[in-house]
PDB file of C-alpha atoms in Angstrom:
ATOM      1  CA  UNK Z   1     -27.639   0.002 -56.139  1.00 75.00           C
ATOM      2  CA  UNK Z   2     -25.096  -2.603 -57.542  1.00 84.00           C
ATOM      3  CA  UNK Z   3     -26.743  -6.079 -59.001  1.00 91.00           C
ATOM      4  CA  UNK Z   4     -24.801  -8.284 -56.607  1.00 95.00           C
ATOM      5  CA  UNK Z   5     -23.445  -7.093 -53.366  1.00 95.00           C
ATOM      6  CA  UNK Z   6     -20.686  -8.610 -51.052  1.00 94.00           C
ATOM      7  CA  UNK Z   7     -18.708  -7.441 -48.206  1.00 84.00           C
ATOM      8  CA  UNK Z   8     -15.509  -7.113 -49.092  1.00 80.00           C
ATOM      9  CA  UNK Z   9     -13.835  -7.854 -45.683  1.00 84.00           C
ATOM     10  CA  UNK Z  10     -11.460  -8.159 -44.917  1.00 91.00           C
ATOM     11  CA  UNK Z  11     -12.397 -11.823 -42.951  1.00 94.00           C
ATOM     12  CA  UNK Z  12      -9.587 -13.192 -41.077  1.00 96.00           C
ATOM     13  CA  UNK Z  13      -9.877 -16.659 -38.881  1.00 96.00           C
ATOM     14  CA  UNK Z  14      -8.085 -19.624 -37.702  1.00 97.00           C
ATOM     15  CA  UNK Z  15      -6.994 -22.644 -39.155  1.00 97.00           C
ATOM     16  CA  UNK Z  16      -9.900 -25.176 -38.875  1.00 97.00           C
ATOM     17  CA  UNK Z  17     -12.553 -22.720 -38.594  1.00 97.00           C
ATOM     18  CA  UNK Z  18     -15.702 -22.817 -40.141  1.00 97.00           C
ATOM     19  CA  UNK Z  19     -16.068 -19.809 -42.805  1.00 97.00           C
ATOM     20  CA  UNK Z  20     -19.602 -18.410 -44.170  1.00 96.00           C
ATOM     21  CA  UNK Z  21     -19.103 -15.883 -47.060  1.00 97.00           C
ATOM     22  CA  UNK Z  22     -21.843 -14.346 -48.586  1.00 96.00           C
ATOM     23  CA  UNK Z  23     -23.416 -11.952 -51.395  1.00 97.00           C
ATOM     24  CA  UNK Z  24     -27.670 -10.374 -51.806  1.00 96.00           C
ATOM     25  CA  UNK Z  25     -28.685  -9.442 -55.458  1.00 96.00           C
ATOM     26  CA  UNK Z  26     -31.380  -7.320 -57.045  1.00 94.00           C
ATOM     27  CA  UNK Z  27     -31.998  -9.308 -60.117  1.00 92.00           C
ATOM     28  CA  UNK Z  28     -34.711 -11.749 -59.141  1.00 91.00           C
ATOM     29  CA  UNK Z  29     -33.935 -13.513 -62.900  1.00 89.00           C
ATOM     30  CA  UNK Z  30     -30.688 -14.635 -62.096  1.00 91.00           C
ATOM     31  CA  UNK Z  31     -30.617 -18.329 -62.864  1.00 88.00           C
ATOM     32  CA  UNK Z  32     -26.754 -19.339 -62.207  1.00 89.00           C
ATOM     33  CA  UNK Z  33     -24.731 -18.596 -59.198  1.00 93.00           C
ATOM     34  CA  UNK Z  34     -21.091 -19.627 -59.004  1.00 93.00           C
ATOM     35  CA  UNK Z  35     -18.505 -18.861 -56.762  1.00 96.00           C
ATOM     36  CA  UNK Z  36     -14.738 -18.372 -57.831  1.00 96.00           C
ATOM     37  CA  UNK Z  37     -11.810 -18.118 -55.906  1.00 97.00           C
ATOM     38  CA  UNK Z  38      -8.961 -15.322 -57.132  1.00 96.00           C
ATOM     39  CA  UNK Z  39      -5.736 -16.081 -55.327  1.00 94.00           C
ATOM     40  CA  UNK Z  40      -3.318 -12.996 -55.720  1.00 89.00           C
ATOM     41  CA  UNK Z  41      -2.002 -11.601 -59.169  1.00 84.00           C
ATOM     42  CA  UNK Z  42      -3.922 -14.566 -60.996  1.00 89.00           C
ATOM     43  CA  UNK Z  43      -7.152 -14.664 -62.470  1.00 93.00           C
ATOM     44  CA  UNK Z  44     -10.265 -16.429 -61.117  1.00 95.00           C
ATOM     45  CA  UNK Z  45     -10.683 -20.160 -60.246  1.00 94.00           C
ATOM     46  CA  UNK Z  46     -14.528 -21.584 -60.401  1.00 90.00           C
ATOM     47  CA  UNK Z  47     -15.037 -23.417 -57.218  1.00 93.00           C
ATOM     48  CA  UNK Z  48     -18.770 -24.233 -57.437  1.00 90.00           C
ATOM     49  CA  UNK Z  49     -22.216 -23.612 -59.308  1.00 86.00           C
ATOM     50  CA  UNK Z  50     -25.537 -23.729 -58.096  1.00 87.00           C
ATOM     51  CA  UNK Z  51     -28.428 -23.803 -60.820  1.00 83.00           C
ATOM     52  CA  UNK Z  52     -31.650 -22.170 -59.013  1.00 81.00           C
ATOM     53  CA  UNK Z  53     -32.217 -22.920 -55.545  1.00 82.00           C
ATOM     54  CA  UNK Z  54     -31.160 -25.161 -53.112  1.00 84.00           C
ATOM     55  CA  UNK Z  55     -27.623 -26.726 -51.901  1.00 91.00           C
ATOM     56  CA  UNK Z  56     -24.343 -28.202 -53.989  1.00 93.00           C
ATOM     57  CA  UNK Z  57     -21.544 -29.901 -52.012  1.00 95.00           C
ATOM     58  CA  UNK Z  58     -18.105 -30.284 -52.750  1.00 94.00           C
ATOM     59  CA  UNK Z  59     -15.661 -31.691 -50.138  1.00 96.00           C
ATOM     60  CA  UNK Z  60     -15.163 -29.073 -47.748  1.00 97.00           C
ATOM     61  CA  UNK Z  61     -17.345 -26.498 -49.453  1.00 97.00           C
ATOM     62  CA  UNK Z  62     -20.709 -25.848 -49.657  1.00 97.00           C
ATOM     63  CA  UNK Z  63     -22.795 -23.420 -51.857  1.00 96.00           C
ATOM     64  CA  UNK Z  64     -26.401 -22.590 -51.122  1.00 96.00           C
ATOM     65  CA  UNK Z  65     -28.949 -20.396 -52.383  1.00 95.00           C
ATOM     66  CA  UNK Z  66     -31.798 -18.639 -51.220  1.00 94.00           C
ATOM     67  CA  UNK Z  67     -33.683 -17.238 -54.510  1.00 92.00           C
ATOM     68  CA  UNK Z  68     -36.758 -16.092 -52.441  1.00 92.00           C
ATOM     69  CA  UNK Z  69     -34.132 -14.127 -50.043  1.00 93.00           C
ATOM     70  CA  UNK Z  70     -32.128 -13.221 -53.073  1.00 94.00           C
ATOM     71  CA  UNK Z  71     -29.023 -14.532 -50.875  1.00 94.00           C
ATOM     72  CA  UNK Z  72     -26.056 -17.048 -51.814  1.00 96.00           C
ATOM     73  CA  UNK Z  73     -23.905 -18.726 -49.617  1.00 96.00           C
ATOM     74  CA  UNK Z  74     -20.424 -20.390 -49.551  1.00 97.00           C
ATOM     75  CA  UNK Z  75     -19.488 -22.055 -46.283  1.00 97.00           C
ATOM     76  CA  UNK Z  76     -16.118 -23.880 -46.212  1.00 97.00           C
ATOM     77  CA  UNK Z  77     -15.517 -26.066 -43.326  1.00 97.00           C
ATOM     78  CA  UNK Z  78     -12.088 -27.002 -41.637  1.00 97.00           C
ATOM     79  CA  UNK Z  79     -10.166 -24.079 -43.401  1.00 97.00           C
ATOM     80  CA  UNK Z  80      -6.519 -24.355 -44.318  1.00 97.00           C
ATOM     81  CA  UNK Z  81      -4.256 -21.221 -44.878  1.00 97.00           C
ATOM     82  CA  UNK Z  82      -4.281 -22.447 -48.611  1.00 96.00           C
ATOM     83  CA  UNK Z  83      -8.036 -21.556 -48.758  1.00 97.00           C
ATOM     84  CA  UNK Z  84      -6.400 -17.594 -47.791  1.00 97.00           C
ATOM     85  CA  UNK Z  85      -7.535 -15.615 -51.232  1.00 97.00           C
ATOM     86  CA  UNK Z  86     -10.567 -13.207 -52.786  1.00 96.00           C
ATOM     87  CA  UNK Z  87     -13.431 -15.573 -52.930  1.00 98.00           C
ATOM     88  CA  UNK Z  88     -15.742 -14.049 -55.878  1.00 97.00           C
ATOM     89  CA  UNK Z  89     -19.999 -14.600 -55.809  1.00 97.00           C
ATOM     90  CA  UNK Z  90     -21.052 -14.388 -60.038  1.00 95.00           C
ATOM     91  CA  UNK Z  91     -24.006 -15.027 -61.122  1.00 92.00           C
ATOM     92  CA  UNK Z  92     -25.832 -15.381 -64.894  1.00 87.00           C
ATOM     93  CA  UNK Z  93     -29.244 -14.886 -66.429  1.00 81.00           C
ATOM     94  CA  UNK Z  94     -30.706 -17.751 -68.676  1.00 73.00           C
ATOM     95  CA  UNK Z  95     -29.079 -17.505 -72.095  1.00 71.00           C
ATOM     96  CA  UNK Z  96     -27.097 -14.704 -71.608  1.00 73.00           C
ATOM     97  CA  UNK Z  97     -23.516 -14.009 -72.060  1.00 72.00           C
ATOM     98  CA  UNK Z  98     -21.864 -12.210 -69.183  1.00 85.00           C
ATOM     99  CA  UNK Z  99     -21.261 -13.123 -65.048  1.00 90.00           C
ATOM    100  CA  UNK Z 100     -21.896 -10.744 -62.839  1.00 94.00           C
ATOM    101  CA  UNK Z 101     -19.681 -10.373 -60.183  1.00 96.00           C
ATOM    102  CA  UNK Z 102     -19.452  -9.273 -57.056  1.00 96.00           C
ATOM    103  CA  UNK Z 103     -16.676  -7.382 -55.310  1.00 95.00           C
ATOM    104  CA  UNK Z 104     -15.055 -10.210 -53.640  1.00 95.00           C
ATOM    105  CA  UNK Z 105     -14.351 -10.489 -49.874  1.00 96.00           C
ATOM    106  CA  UNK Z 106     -10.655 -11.014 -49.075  1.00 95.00           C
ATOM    107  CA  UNK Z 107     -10.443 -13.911 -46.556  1.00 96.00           C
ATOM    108  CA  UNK Z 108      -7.270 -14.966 -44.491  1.00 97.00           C
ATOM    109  CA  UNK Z 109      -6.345 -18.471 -42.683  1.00 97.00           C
ATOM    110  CA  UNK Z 110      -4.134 -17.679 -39.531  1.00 96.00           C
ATOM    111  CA  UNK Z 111      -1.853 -21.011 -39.147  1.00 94.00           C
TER     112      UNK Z 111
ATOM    113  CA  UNK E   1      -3.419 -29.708 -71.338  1.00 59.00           C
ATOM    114  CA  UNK E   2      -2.468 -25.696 -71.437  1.00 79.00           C
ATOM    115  CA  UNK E   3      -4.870 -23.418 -69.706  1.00 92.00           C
ATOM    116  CA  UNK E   4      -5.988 -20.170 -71.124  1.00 96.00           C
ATOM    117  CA  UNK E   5      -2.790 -17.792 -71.975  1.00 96.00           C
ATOM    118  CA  UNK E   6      -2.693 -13.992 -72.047  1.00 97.00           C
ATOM    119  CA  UNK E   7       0.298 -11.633 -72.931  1.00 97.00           C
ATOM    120  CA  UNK E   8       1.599  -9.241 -72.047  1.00 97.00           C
ATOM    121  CA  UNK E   9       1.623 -10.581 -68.085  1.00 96.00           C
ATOM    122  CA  UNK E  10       1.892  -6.707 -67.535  1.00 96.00           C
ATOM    123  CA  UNK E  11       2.319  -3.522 -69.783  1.00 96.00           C
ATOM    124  CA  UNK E  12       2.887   0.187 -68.984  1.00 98.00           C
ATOM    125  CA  UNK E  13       1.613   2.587 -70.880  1.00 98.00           C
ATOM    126  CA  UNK E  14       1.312   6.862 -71.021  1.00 98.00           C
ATOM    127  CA  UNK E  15      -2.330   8.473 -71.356  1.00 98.00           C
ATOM    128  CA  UNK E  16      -3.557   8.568 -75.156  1.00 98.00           C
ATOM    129  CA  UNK E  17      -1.796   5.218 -76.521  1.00 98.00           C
ATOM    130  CA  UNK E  18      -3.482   2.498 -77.932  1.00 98.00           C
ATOM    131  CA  UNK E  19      -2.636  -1.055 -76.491  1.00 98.00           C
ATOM    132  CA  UNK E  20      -3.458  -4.238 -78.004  1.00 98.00           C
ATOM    133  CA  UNK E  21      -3.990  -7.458 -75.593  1.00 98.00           C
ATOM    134  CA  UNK E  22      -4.058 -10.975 -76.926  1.00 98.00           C
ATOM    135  CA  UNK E  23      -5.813 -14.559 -75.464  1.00 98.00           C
ATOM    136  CA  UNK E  24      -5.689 -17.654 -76.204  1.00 97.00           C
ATOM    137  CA  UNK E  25      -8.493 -20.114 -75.114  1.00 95.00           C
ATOM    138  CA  UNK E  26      -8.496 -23.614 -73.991  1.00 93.00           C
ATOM    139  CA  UNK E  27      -8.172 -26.243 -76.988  1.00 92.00           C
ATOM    140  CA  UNK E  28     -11.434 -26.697 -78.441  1.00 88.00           C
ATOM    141  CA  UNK E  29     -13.316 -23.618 -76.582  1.00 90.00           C
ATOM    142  CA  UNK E  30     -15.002 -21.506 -79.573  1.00 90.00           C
ATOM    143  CA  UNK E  31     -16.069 -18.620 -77.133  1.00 90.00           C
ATOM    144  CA  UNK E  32     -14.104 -16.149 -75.718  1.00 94.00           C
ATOM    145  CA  UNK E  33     -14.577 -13.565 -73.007  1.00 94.00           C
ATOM    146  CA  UNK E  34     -12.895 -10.141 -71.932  1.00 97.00           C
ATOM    147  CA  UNK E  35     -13.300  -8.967 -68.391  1.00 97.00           C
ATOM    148  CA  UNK E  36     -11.874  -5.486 -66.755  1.00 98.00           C
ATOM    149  CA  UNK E  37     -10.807  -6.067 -63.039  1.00 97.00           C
ATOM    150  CA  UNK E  38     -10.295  -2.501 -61.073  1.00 95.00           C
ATOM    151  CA  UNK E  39      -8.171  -3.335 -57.770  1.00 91.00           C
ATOM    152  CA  UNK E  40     -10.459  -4.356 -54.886  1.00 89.00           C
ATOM    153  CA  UNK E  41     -13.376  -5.039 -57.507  1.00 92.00           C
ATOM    154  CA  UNK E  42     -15.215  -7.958 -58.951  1.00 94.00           C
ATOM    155  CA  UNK E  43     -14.614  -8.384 -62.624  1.00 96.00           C
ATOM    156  CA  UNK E  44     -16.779  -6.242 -65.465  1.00 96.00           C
ATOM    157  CA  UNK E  45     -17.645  -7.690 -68.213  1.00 95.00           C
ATOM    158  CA  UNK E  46     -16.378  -5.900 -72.033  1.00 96.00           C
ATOM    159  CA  UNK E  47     -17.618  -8.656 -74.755  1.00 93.00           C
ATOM    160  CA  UNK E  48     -18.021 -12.075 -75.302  1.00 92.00           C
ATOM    161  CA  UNK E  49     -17.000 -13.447 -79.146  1.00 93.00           C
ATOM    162  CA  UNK E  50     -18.272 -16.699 -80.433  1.00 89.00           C
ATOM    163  CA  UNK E  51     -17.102 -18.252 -83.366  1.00 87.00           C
ATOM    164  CA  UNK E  52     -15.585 -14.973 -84.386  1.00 89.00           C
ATOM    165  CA  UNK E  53     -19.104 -13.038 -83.679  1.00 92.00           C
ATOM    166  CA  UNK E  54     -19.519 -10.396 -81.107  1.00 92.00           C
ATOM    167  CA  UNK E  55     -22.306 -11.967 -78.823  1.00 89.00           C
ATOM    168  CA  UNK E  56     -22.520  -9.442 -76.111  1.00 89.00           C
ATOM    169  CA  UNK E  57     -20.809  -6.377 -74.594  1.00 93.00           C
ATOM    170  CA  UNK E  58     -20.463  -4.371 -71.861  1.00 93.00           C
ATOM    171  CA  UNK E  59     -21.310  -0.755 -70.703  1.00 93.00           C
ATOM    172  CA  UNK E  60     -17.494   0.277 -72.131  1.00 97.00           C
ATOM    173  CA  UNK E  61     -16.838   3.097 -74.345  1.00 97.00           C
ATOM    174  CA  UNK E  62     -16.208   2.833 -77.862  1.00 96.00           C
ATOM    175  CA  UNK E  63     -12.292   3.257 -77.300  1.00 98.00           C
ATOM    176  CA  UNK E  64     -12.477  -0.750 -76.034  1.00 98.00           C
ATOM    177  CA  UNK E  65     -13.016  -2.844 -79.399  1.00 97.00           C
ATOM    178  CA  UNK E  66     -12.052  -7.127 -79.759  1.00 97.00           C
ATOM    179  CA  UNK E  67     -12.286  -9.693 -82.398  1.00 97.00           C
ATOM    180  CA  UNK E  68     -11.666 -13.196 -82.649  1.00 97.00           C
ATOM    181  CA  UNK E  69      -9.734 -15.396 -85.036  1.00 96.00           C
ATOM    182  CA  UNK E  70     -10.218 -18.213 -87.102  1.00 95.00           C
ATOM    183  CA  UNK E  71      -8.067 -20.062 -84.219  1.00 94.00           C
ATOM    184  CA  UNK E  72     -10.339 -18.665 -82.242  1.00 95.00           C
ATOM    185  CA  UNK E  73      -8.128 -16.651 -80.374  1.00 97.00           C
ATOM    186  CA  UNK E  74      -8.711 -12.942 -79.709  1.00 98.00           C
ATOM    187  CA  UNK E  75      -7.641  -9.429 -79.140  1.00 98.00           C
ATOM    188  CA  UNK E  76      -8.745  -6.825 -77.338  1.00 98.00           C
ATOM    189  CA  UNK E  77      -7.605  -3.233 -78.280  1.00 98.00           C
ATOM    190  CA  UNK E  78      -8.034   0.239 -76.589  1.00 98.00           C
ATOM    191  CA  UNK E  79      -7.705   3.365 -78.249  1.00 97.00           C
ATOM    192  CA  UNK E  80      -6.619   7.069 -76.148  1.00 98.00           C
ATOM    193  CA  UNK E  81      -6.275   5.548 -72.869  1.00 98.00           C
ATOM    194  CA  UNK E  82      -6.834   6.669 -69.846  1.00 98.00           C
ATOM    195  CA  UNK E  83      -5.440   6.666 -65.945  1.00 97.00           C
ATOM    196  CA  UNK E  84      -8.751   4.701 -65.189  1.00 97.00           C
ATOM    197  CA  UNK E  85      -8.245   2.016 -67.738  1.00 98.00           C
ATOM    198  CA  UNK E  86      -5.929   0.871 -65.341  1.00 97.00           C
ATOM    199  CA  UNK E  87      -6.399  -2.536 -64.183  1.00 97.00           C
ATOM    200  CA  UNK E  88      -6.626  -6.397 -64.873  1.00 97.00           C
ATOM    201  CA  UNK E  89      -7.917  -7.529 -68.158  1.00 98.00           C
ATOM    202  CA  UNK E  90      -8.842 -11.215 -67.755  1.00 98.00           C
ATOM    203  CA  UNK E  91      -9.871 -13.515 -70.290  1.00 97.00           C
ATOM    204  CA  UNK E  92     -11.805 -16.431 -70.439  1.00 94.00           C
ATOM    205  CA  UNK E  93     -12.905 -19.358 -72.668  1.00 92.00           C
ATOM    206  CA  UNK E  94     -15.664 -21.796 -72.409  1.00 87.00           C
ATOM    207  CA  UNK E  95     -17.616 -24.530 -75.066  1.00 81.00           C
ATOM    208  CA  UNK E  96     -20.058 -22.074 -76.160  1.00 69.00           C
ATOM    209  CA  UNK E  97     -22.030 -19.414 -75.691  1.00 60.00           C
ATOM    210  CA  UNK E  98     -25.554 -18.835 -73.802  1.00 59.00           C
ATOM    211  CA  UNK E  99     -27.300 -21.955 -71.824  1.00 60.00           C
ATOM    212  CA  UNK E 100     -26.221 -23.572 -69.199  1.00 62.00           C
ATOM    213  CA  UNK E 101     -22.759 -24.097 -70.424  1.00 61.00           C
ATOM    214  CA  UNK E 102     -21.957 -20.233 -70.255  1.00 60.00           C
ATOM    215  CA  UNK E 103     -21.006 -20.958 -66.107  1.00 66.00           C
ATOM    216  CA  UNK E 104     -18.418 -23.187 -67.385  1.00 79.00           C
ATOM    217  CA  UNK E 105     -15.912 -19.524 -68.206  1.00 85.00           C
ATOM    218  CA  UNK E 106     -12.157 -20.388 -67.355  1.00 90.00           C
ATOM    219  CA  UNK E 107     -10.150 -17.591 -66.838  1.00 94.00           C
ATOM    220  CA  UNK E 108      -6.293 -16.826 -67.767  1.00 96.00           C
ATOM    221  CA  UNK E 109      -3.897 -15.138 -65.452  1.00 95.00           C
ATOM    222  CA  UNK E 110      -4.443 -12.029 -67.127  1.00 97.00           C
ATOM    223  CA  UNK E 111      -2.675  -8.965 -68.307  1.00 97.00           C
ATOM    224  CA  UNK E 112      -2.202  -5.908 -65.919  1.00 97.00           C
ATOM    225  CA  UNK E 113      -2.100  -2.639 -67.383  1.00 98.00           C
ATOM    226  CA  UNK E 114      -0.934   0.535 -65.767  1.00 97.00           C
ATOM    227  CA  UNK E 115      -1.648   3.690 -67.397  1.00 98.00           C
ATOM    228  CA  UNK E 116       0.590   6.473 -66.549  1.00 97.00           C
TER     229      UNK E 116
END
């Protein structure tokens, strides 16, 4: 069983939708959850954190997380093609030194 | 102010060669990370190098090796490779190591490799 699981899609909708994405781990004593967003052929871009539980807000996205589900959440409301690209779930134990990522679900805006 | 740099952007190489990839972090970031990105996977992490210290690595064979320079940029080399080292080798810098600043990892562009 991997440590963080996500569907990797692909997830296509229309422009304006409202778009949940979402990743489970194993690893009850993950502390840090992040999401990043990889559009093609360049490396990862850190949208949002989330230390512990609860929700963060950011404009049009939203993280949340669920440590007694062991479930993380990225909604992104009124989606634009530009938001079209592998949208990554990582997460970190206290103090240590490497993310763990999930596989990324590839997500498409239709204009 | 520049971003983290890699190069090569891409490199071909034949089974059993030895490559060498370089990365340069973000002015002022003292830790620097190496991750392996298979096509339609998340990235794995190889090692993490803070002020020229290994700090952590990765379940990767001992062909995959890295060190970090006084400028604090770094290398990573690997030895005999193989069809399945194939893939996207990302780097990223951040302040420092461990605590809640480790989230704060900003990734280059990356350098793809294709093993032939």
């Amino acid at each position: 069983q991997k440590e963080v699981e996500q569907d990797p899609g692909p997830l296509s909708v229309p422009e304006g939708a409202i778009v949940s994405l979402n990743c489970t781990y194993s690893n009850s004593a993950f502390q840090y959850f992040m999401w990043y967003r990889q559009y093609s052929r360049k490396g990862p871009e850190l949208l949002m954190y989330t230390y512990s539980s609860g929700n963060k807000e950011d404009g049009r996205f939203t993280a949340q997380v669920d440590k007694s589900s062991k479930y993380i959440s990225l909604f992104i409301r009124d989606s634009q093609p530009s938001d079209s690209a592998t949208y990554l779930c990582a997460m970190l134990l206290q103090g240590a030194q490497k993310l763990v990522f999930g596989q990324g679900t590839r997500l498409t805006i239709n204009p | 102010d520049a971003g983290v740099t890699q190069s090569p952007t891409h490199l071909i190489k034949t089974r059993g060669q030895h490559v060498t990839l370089r990365c340069s972090p973000i002015s002022g970031h003292k830790s620097v990370s190496w991750y392996q990105q298979v096509l339609g996977q998340g990235p794995q992490f190889i090692f993490q190098y803070y002020e020229k210290e290994e700090r952590g690595r990765g379940n990767f064979p001992d062909r995959f090796s890295a060190r970090q320079f006084p400028n604090y940029s770094s290398e990573l080399n690997v030895n005999a490779l193989l069809l399945g080292d194939s893939a996207l080798y990302l780097c990223a810098s951040s302040l420092r190591t461990g605590g809640s600043a480790q989230y704060e990892q900003y990734f280059g562009p990356g350098t793809r490799l294709t093993v032939t």
